[in-house]
């Protein structure tokens, strides 16, 4: 279901990978033809059965982080950096049921698509 959202949004090949994060499951979705090899949108499955949305953006030089962060951050998302500050990371503070997760995932996919298209 989430891969098809990305396929519709980007028109690109979608690759997904599943990771276990302690008590959570993270399903990472990549659109390497559009967003580069590493940037990904993540559906986080929480133990209570609800979801959060994260996204990780790679390849932005440090001197551009502040300006690009203003373009990348979305309402109700927190920003942090990983891997010695080389990855810009964003996570939803809201929790979503399945329908809400699909809607938010769609908005986040559109947001990344707009970002990488400009």
CSV table of N, CA and C in Angstrom, one decimal:
chain,number,residue,atom,x,y,z
A,1,UNK,N,0.8,-1.2,0.0
A,1,UNK,CA,0.0,0.0,0.0
A,1,UNK,C,0.9,1.3,0.0
A,2,UNK,N,1.9,1.3,0.9
A,2,UNK,CA,2.7,2.5,1.0
A,2,UNK,C,3.6,2.7,-0.2
A,3,UNK,N,4.1,1.5,-0.8
A,3,UNK,CA,4.9,1.6,-2.0
A,3,UNK,C,4.1,2.2,-3.1
A,4,UNK,N,2.9,1.8,-3.2
A,4,UNK,CA,2.0,2.3,-4.3
A,4,UNK,C,1.8,3.8,-4.2
A,5,UNK,N,1.7,4.3,-3.0
A,5,UNK,CA,1.6,5.8,-2.7
A,5,UNK,C,2.8,6.5,-3.3
A,6,UNK,N,4.0,5.9,-3.0
A,6,UNK,CA,5.2,6.5,-3.6
A,6,UNK,C,5.3,6.4,-5.1
A,7,UNK,N,4.9,5.3,-5.6
A,7,UNK,CA,5.0,5.1,-7.0
A,7,UNK,C,4.1,6.1,-7.7
A,8,UNK,N,2.9,6.3,-7.2
A,8,UNK,CA,2.0,7.3,-7.7
A,8,UNK,C,2.6,8.7,-7.6
A,9,UNK,N,3.2,9.0,-6.5
A,9,UNK,CA,3.7,10.4,-6.2
A,9,UNK,C,4.9,10.7,-7.0
A,10,UNK,N,5.8,9.8,-7.1
A,10,UNK,CA,7.1,10.0,-7.8
A,10,UNK,C,7.2,9.5,-9.2
A,11,UNK,N,6.4,8.5,-9.5
A,11,UNK,CA,6.6,7.8,-10.8
A,11,UNK,C,7.9,7.1,-10.9
A,12,UNK,N,8.5,6.8,-9.8
A,12,UNK,CA,9.8,6.2,-9.7
A,12,UNK,C,9.8,4.8,-9.1
A,13,UNK,N,10.9,4.1,-9.4
A,13,UNK,CA,11.1,2.8,-8.7
A,13,UNK,C,11.1,3.0,-7.2
A,14,UNK,N,10.5,2.1,-6.5
A,14,UNK,CA,10.4,2.2,-5.0
A,14,UNK,C,11.1,0.9,-4.5
A,15,UNK,N,12.0,1.2,-3.5
A,15,UNK,CA,12.7,0.1,-2.8
A,15,UNK,C,12.3,0.2,-1.4
A,16,UNK,N,11.9,-0.9,-0.7
A,16,UNK,CA,11.6,-0.9,0.7
A,16,UNK,C,12.5,-1.9,1.5
A,17,UNK,N,12.8,-1.5,2.7
A,17,UNK,CA,13.6,-2.3,3.6
A,17,UNK,C,13.0,-2.3,5.0
A,18,UNK,N,12.9,-3.4,5.7
A,18,UNK,CA,12.4,-3.5,7.0
A,18,UNK,C,13.5,-3.6,8.0
A,19,UNK,N,13.4,-2.8,9.1
A,19,UNK,CA,14.3,-2.8,10.2
A,19,UNK,C,13.6,-2.9,11.5
A,20,UNK,N,14.2,-3.6,12.5
A,20,UNK,CA,13.6,-3.6,13.8
A,20,UNK,C,14.4,-2.6,14.7
A,21,UNK,N,13.6,-1.7,15.3
A,21,UNK,CA,14.2,-0.7,16.2
A,21,UNK,C,13.6,-1.0,17.6
A,22,UNK,N,14.3,-1.8,18.4
A,22,UNK,CA,13.8,-2.2,19.7
A,22,UNK,C,12.4,-2.7,19.6
A,23,UNK,N,11.4,-2.0,20.1
A,23,UNK,CA,10.0,-2.5,20.1
A,23,UNK,C,9.2,-2.0,18.9
A,24,UNK,N,9.9,-1.3,18.0
A,24,UNK,CA,9.2,-0.7,16.8
A,24,UNK,C,9.8,-1.4,15.6
A,25,UNK,N,9.0,-1.3,14.5
A,25,UNK,CA,9.4,-1.8,13.2
A,25,UNK,C,9.4,-0.5,12.3
A,26,UNK,N,10.5,-0.4,11.6
A,26,UNK,CA,10.6,0.7,10.6
A,26,UNK,C,10.7,0.1,9.2
A,27,UNK,N,9.8,0.6,8.4
A,27,UNK,CA,9.8,0.3,7.0
A,27,UNK,C,10.3,1.5,6.2
A,28,UNK,N,11.5,1.4,5.6
A,28,UNK,CA,12.1,2.5,4.9
A,28,UNK,C,11.8,2.3,3.4
A,29,UNK,N,11.4,3.5,2.8
A,29,UNK,CA,11.0,3.5,1.4
A,29,UNK,C,12.0,4.5,0.7
A,30,UNK,N,12.6,4.0,-0.3
A,30,UNK,CA,13.6,4.7,-1.1
A,30,UNK,C,13.1,4.9,-2.5
A,31,UNK,N,13.4,6.1,-3.1
A,31,UNK,CA,13.1,6.4,-4.5
A,31,UNK,C,14.4,6.9,-5.1
A,32,UNK,N,15.3,5.9,-5.3
A,32,UNK,CA,16.7,6.3,-5.7
A,32,UNK,C,16.8,7.1,-7.0
A,33,UNK,N,15.9,6.9,-7.9
A,33,UNK,CA,15.9,7.7,-9.2
A,33,UNK,C,15.6,9.1,-9.0
A,34,UNK,N,14.8,9.4,-7.9
A,34,UNK,CA,14.4,10.8,-7.7
A,34,UNK,C,15.1,11.5,-6.5
A,35,UNK,N,15.3,10.7,-5.4
A,35,UNK,CA,15.8,11.3,-4.2
A,35,UNK,C,17.3,11.0,-3.9
A,36,UNK,N,17.9,10.2,-4.7
A,36,UNK,CA,19.3,9.7,-4.4
A,36,UNK,C,19.2,8.4,-3.8
A,37,UNK,N,20.3,7.7,-3.6
A,37,UNK,CA,20.4,6.4,-3.1
A,37,UNK,C,20.0,6.2,-1.7
A,38,UNK,N,20.2,7.2,-0.8
A,38,UNK,CA,20.0,7.0,0.6
A,38,UNK,C,18.8,7.7,1.2
A,39,UNK,N,18.4,8.9,0.7
A,39,UNK,CA,17.2,9.5,1.3
A,39,UNK,C,16.0,8.6,1.3
A,40,UNK,N,15.3,8.6,2.4
A,40,UNK,CA,14.2,7.7,2.6
A,40,UNK,C,13.1,8.2,3.5
A,41,UNK,N,11.9,7.7,3.2
A,41,UNK,CA,10.7,8.0,4.0
A,41,UNK,C,10.4,6.7,4.8
A,42,UNK,N,10.1,6.9,6.0
A,42,UNK,CA,9.9,5.7,6.9
A,42,UNK,C,8.6,5.7,7.6
A,43,UNK,N,8.0,4.5,7.5
A,43,UNK,CA,6.7,4.2,8.3
A,43,UNK,C,7.2,3.5,9.5
A,44,UNK,N,7.0,4.1,10.7
A,44,UNK,CA,7.3,3.5,11.9
A,44,UNK,C,6.1,2.8,12.5
A,45,UNK,N,6.2,1.5,12.7
A,45,UNK,CA,5.0,0.8,13.3
A,45,UNK,C,5.3,0.7,14.8
A,46,UNK,N,4.5,1.3,15.6
A,46,UNK,CA,4.6,1.3,17.1
A,46,UNK,C,4.0,0.1,17.7
A,47,UNK,N,4.5,-0.3,18.9
A,47,UNK,CA,3.9,-1.5,19.6
A,47,UNK,C,2.4,-1.4,19.9
A,48,UNK,N,1.9,-0.2,20.0
A,48,UNK,CA,0.4,-0.1,20.3
A,48,UNK,C,-0.4,-0.3,19.0
A,49,UNK,N,0.3,-0.4,17.8
A,49,UNK,CA,-0.5,-0.6,16.6
A,49,UNK,C,-0.7,0.7,15.8
A,50,UNK,N,-0.2,1.8,16.3
A,50,UNK,CA,-0.3,3.0,15.6
A,50,UNK,C,1.0,3.3,14.9
A,51,UNK,N,1.1,4.5,14.2
A,51,UNK,CA,2.3,4.7,13.3
A,51,UNK,C,2.8,6.2,13.5
A,52,UNK,N,4.1,6.3,13.1
A,52,UNK,CA,4.7,7.6,13.0
A,52,UNK,C,5.4,7.7,11.6
A,53,UNK,N,5.6,8.9,11.1
A,53,UNK,CA,6.3,9.0,9.9
A,53,UNK,C,7.6,9.8,10.1
A,54,UNK,N,8.7,9.3,9.6
A,54,UNK,CA,10.0,9.9,9.6
A,54,UNK,C,10.5,10.1,8.2
A,55,UNK,N,11.4,11.0,8.0
A,55,UNK,CA,12.2,11.0,6.7
A,55,UNK,C,13.6,11.5,7.0
A,56,UNK,N,14.5,10.9,6.2
A,56,UNK,CA,16.0,11.1,6.3
A,56,UNK,C,16.5,11.6,5.0
A,57,UNK,N,17.1,12.8,5.0
A,57,UNK,CA,17.6,13.4,3.8
A,57,UNK,C,19.2,13.4,3.8
A,58,UNK,N,19.8,12.8,2.8
A,58,UNK,CA,21.2,12.7,2.7
A,58,UNK,C,21.7,13.7,1.6
A,59,UNK,N,23.0,14.0,1.7
A,59,UNK,CA,23.7,14.6,0.6
A,59,UNK,C,23.7,16.1,0.6
A,60,UNK,N,23.3,16.8,1.7
A,60,UNK,CA,23.2,18.2,1.8
A,60,UNK,C,24.5,18.7,2.6
A,61,UNK,N,25.3,19.5,2.0
A,61,UNK,CA,26.5,20.0,2.6
A,61,UNK,C,26.2,20.8,3.8
A,62,UNK,N,27.0,20.7,4.8
A,62,UNK,CA,26.8,21.3,6.1
A,62,UNK,C,26.5,22.8,6.0
A,63,UNK,N,27.2,23.5,5.2
A,63,UNK,CA,27.0,25.0,5.1
A,63,UNK,C,25.5,25.3,4.6
A,64,UNK,N,24.8,24.3,4.0
A,64,UNK,CA,23.5,24.5,3.5
A,64,UNK,C,22.4,24.0,4.4
A,65,UNK,N,22.8,23.4,5.5
A,65,UNK,CA,21.8,22.7,6.4
A,65,UNK,C,20.7,23.7,6.9
A,66,UNK,N,21.1,24.8,7.4
A,66,UNK,CA,20.1,25.7,8.0
A,66,UNK,C,19.1,26.2,6.9
A,67,UNK,N,19.5,26.6,5.7
A,67,UNK,CA,18.6,27.0,4.7
A,67,UNK,C,17.8,25.8,4.2
A,68,UNK,N,18.4,24.7,4.0
A,68,UNK,CA,17.6,23.5,3.5
A,68,UNK,C,16.6,23.0,4.6
A,69,UNK,N,17.0,23.1,5.9
A,69,UNK,CA,16.1,22.7,6.9
A,69,UNK,C,14.8,23.5,6.9
A,70,UNK,N,14.9,24.7,6.6
A,70,UNK,CA,13.7,25.6,6.5
A,70,UNK,C,12.8,25.1,5.3
A,71,UNK,N,13.3,24.5,4.3
A,71,UNK,CA,12.6,24.0,3.2
A,71,UNK,C,12.1,22.5,3.5
A,72,UNK,N,12.8,21.8,4.3
A,72,UNK,CA,12.5,20.4,4.5
A,72,UNK,C,11.5,20.1,5.7
A,73,UNK,N,11.6,21.0,6.7
A,73,UNK,CA,10.8,20.7,7.9
A,73,UNK,C,9.3,20.9,7.6
A,74,UNK,N,8.5,20.1,8.2
A,74,UNK,CA,7.0,20.2,8.1
A,74,UNK,C,6.4,20.5,9.5
A,75,UNK,N,5.2,21.0,9.5
A,75,UNK,CA,4.5,21.3,10.7
A,75,UNK,C,4.4,20.0,11.5
A,76,UNK,N,4.5,20.1,12.8
A,76,UNK,CA,4.3,18.9,13.7
A,76,UNK,C,5.5,17.9,13.5
A,77,UNK,N,6.6,18.3,13.0
A,77,UNK,CA,7.8,17.4,12.9
A,77,UNK,C,8.9,18.0,13.7
A,78,UNK,N,9.7,17.1,14.3
A,78,UNK,CA,10.9,17.5,14.9
A,78,UNK,C,12.1,17.2,14.0
A,79,UNK,N,13.1,18.0,14.1
A,79,UNK,CA,14.3,17.9,13.3
A,79,UNK,C,15.5,17.5,14.2
A,80,UNK,N,16.3,16.6,13.7
A,80,UNK,CA,17.6,16.3,14.4
A,80,UNK,C,18.6,15.9,13.3
A,81,UNK,N,19.9,15.8,13.7
A,81,UNK,CA,20.9,15.3,12.7
A,81,UNK,C,21.5,14.0,13.3
A,82,UNK,N,21.9,13.2,12.3
A,82,UNK,CA,22.6,11.9,12.7
A,82,UNK,C,23.8,11.8,11.9
A,83,UNK,N,24.6,10.8,12.3
A,83,UNK,CA,25.9,10.5,11.6
A,83,UNK,C,26.8,11.7,11.5
A,84,UNK,N,27.1,12.2,12.7
A,84,UNK,CA,28.0,13.4,12.8
A,84,UNK,C,27.5,14.6,12.1
A,85,UNK,N,26.1,14.7,12.1
A,85,UNK,CA,25.5,15.9,11.5
A,85,UNK,C,25.4,15.8,10.0
A,86,UNK,N,25.6,14.7,9.4
A,86,UNK,CA,25.6,14.6,7.9
A,86,UNK,C,24.2,14.3,7.3
A,87,UNK,N,23.3,13.8,8.2
A,87,UNK,CA,22.0,13.4,7.7
A,87,UNK,C,20.9,14.3,8.4
A,88,UNK,N,20.1,14.9,7.6
A,88,UNK,CA,19.0,15.7,8.2
A,88,UNK,C,17.8,14.8,8.4
A,89,UNK,N,17.3,14.7,9.6
A,89,UNK,CA,16.3,13.8,10.0
A,89,UNK,C,15.0,14.5,10.5
A,90,UNK,N,13.9,14.0,10.3
A,90,UNK,CA,12.6,14.6,10.6
A,90,UNK,C,11.6,13.5,11.1
A,91,UNK,N,10.9,13.7,12.2
A,91,UNK,CA,9.9,12.7,12.6
A,91,UNK,C,8.6,13.4,13.1
A,92,UNK,N,7.5,12.8,12.7
A,92,UNK,CA,6.2,13.3,13.2
A,92,UNK,C,6.1,13.1,14.7
A,93,UNK,N,5.5,14.1,15.3
A,93,UNK,CA,5.2,14.0,16.7
A,93,UNK,C,3.9,13.4,16.9
A,94,UNK,N,3.0,13.4,15.9
A,94,UNK,CA,1.7,12.8,16.0
A,94,UNK,C,1.8,11.4,15.7
A,95,UNK,N,0.9,10.6,16.3
A,95,UNK,CA,0.7,9.2,16.1
A,95,UNK,C,-0.5,9.1,15.2
A,96,UNK,N,-0.5,8.1,14.3
A,96,UNK,CA,-1.6,8.0,13.3
A,96,UNK,C,-2.1,6.6,13.4
A,97,UNK,N,-3.5,6.5,13.1
A,97,UNK,CA,-4.0,5.1,12.8
A,97,UNK,C,-3.7,4.8,11.3
A,98,UNK,N,-4.1,3.7,10.8
A,98,UNK,CA,-3.7,3.3,9.4
A,98,UNK,C,-4.1,4.3,8.4
A,99,UNK,N,-5.3,4.8,8.5
A,99,UNK,CA,-5.8,5.8,7.5
A,99,UNK,C,-5.0,7.1,7.6
A,100,UNK,N,-4.8,7.5,8.8
A,100,UNK,CA,-4.1,8.8,9.0
A,100,UNK,C,-2.6,8.6,8.6
A,101,UNK,N,-2.0,7.4,8.8
A,101,UNK,CA,-0.7,7.2,8.4
A,101,UNK,C,-0.5,7.2,6.9
A,102,UNK,N,-1.5,6.6,6.2
A,102,UNK,CA,-1.4,6.7,4.7
A,102,UNK,C,-1.6,8.1,4.2
A,103,UNK,N,-2.4,8.9,4.8
A,103,UNK,CA,-2.6,10.3,4.4
A,103,UNK,C,-1.3,11.1,4.7
A,104,UNK,N,-0.8,10.9,5.9
A,104,UNK,CA,0.4,11.7,6.2
A,104,UNK,C,1.6,11.2,5.4
A,105,UNK,N,1.7,9.9,5.2
A,105,UNK,CA,2.8,9.4,4.3
A,105,UNK,C,2.7,10.0,2.9
A,106,UNK,N,1.5,10.1,2.4
A,106,UNK,CA,1.3,10.8,1.1
A,106,UNK,C,1.8,12.2,1.1
A,107,UNK,N,1.4,13.0,2.1
A,107,UNK,CA,1.8,14.4,2.2
A,107,UNK,C,3.3,14.4,2.3
A,108,UNK,N,4.0,13.6,3.1
A,108,UNK,CA,5.4,13.6,3.3
A,108,UNK,C,6.1,13.2,1.9
A,109,UNK,N,5.5,12.3,1.2
A,109,UNK,CA,6.1,11.9,-0.1
A,109,UNK,C,6.0,13.0,-1.1
A,110,UNK,N,4.9,13.7,-1.1
A,110,UNK,CA,4.7,14.9,-2.0
A,110,UNK,C,5.7,16.0,-1.6
A,111,UNK,N,5.9,16.2,-0.3
A,111,UNK,CA,6.8,17.2,0.2
A,111,UNK,C,8.2,16.9,-0.3
A,112,UNK,N,8.7,15.6,-0.2
A,112,UNK,CA,10.0,15.3,-0.6
A,112,UNK,C,10.1,15.4,-2.1
A,113,UNK,N,9.1,15.0,-2.8
A,113,UNK,CA,9.1,15.1,-4.3
A,113,UNK,C,9.2,16.5,-4.7
A,114,UNK,N,8.5,17.4,-4.1
A,114,UNK,CA,8.6,18.8,-4.4
A,114,UNK,C,10.0,19.4,-4.1
A,115,UNK,N,10.5,19.0,-3.0
A,115,UNK,CA,11.8,19.4,-2.6
A,115,UNK,C,12.9,19.0,-3.6
A,116,UNK,N,12.9,17.7,-4.0
A,116,UNK,CA,13.9,17.2,-4.9
A,116,UNK,C,13.6,17.7,-6.4
A,117,UNK,N,12.4,18.1,-6.7
A,117,UNK,CA,12.1,18.6,-8.0
A,117,UNK,C,12.5,20.0,-8.3
A,118,UNK,N,12.7,20.8,-7.2
A,118,UNK,CA,13.0,22.2,-7.3
A,118,UNK,C,14.5,22.5,-7.4
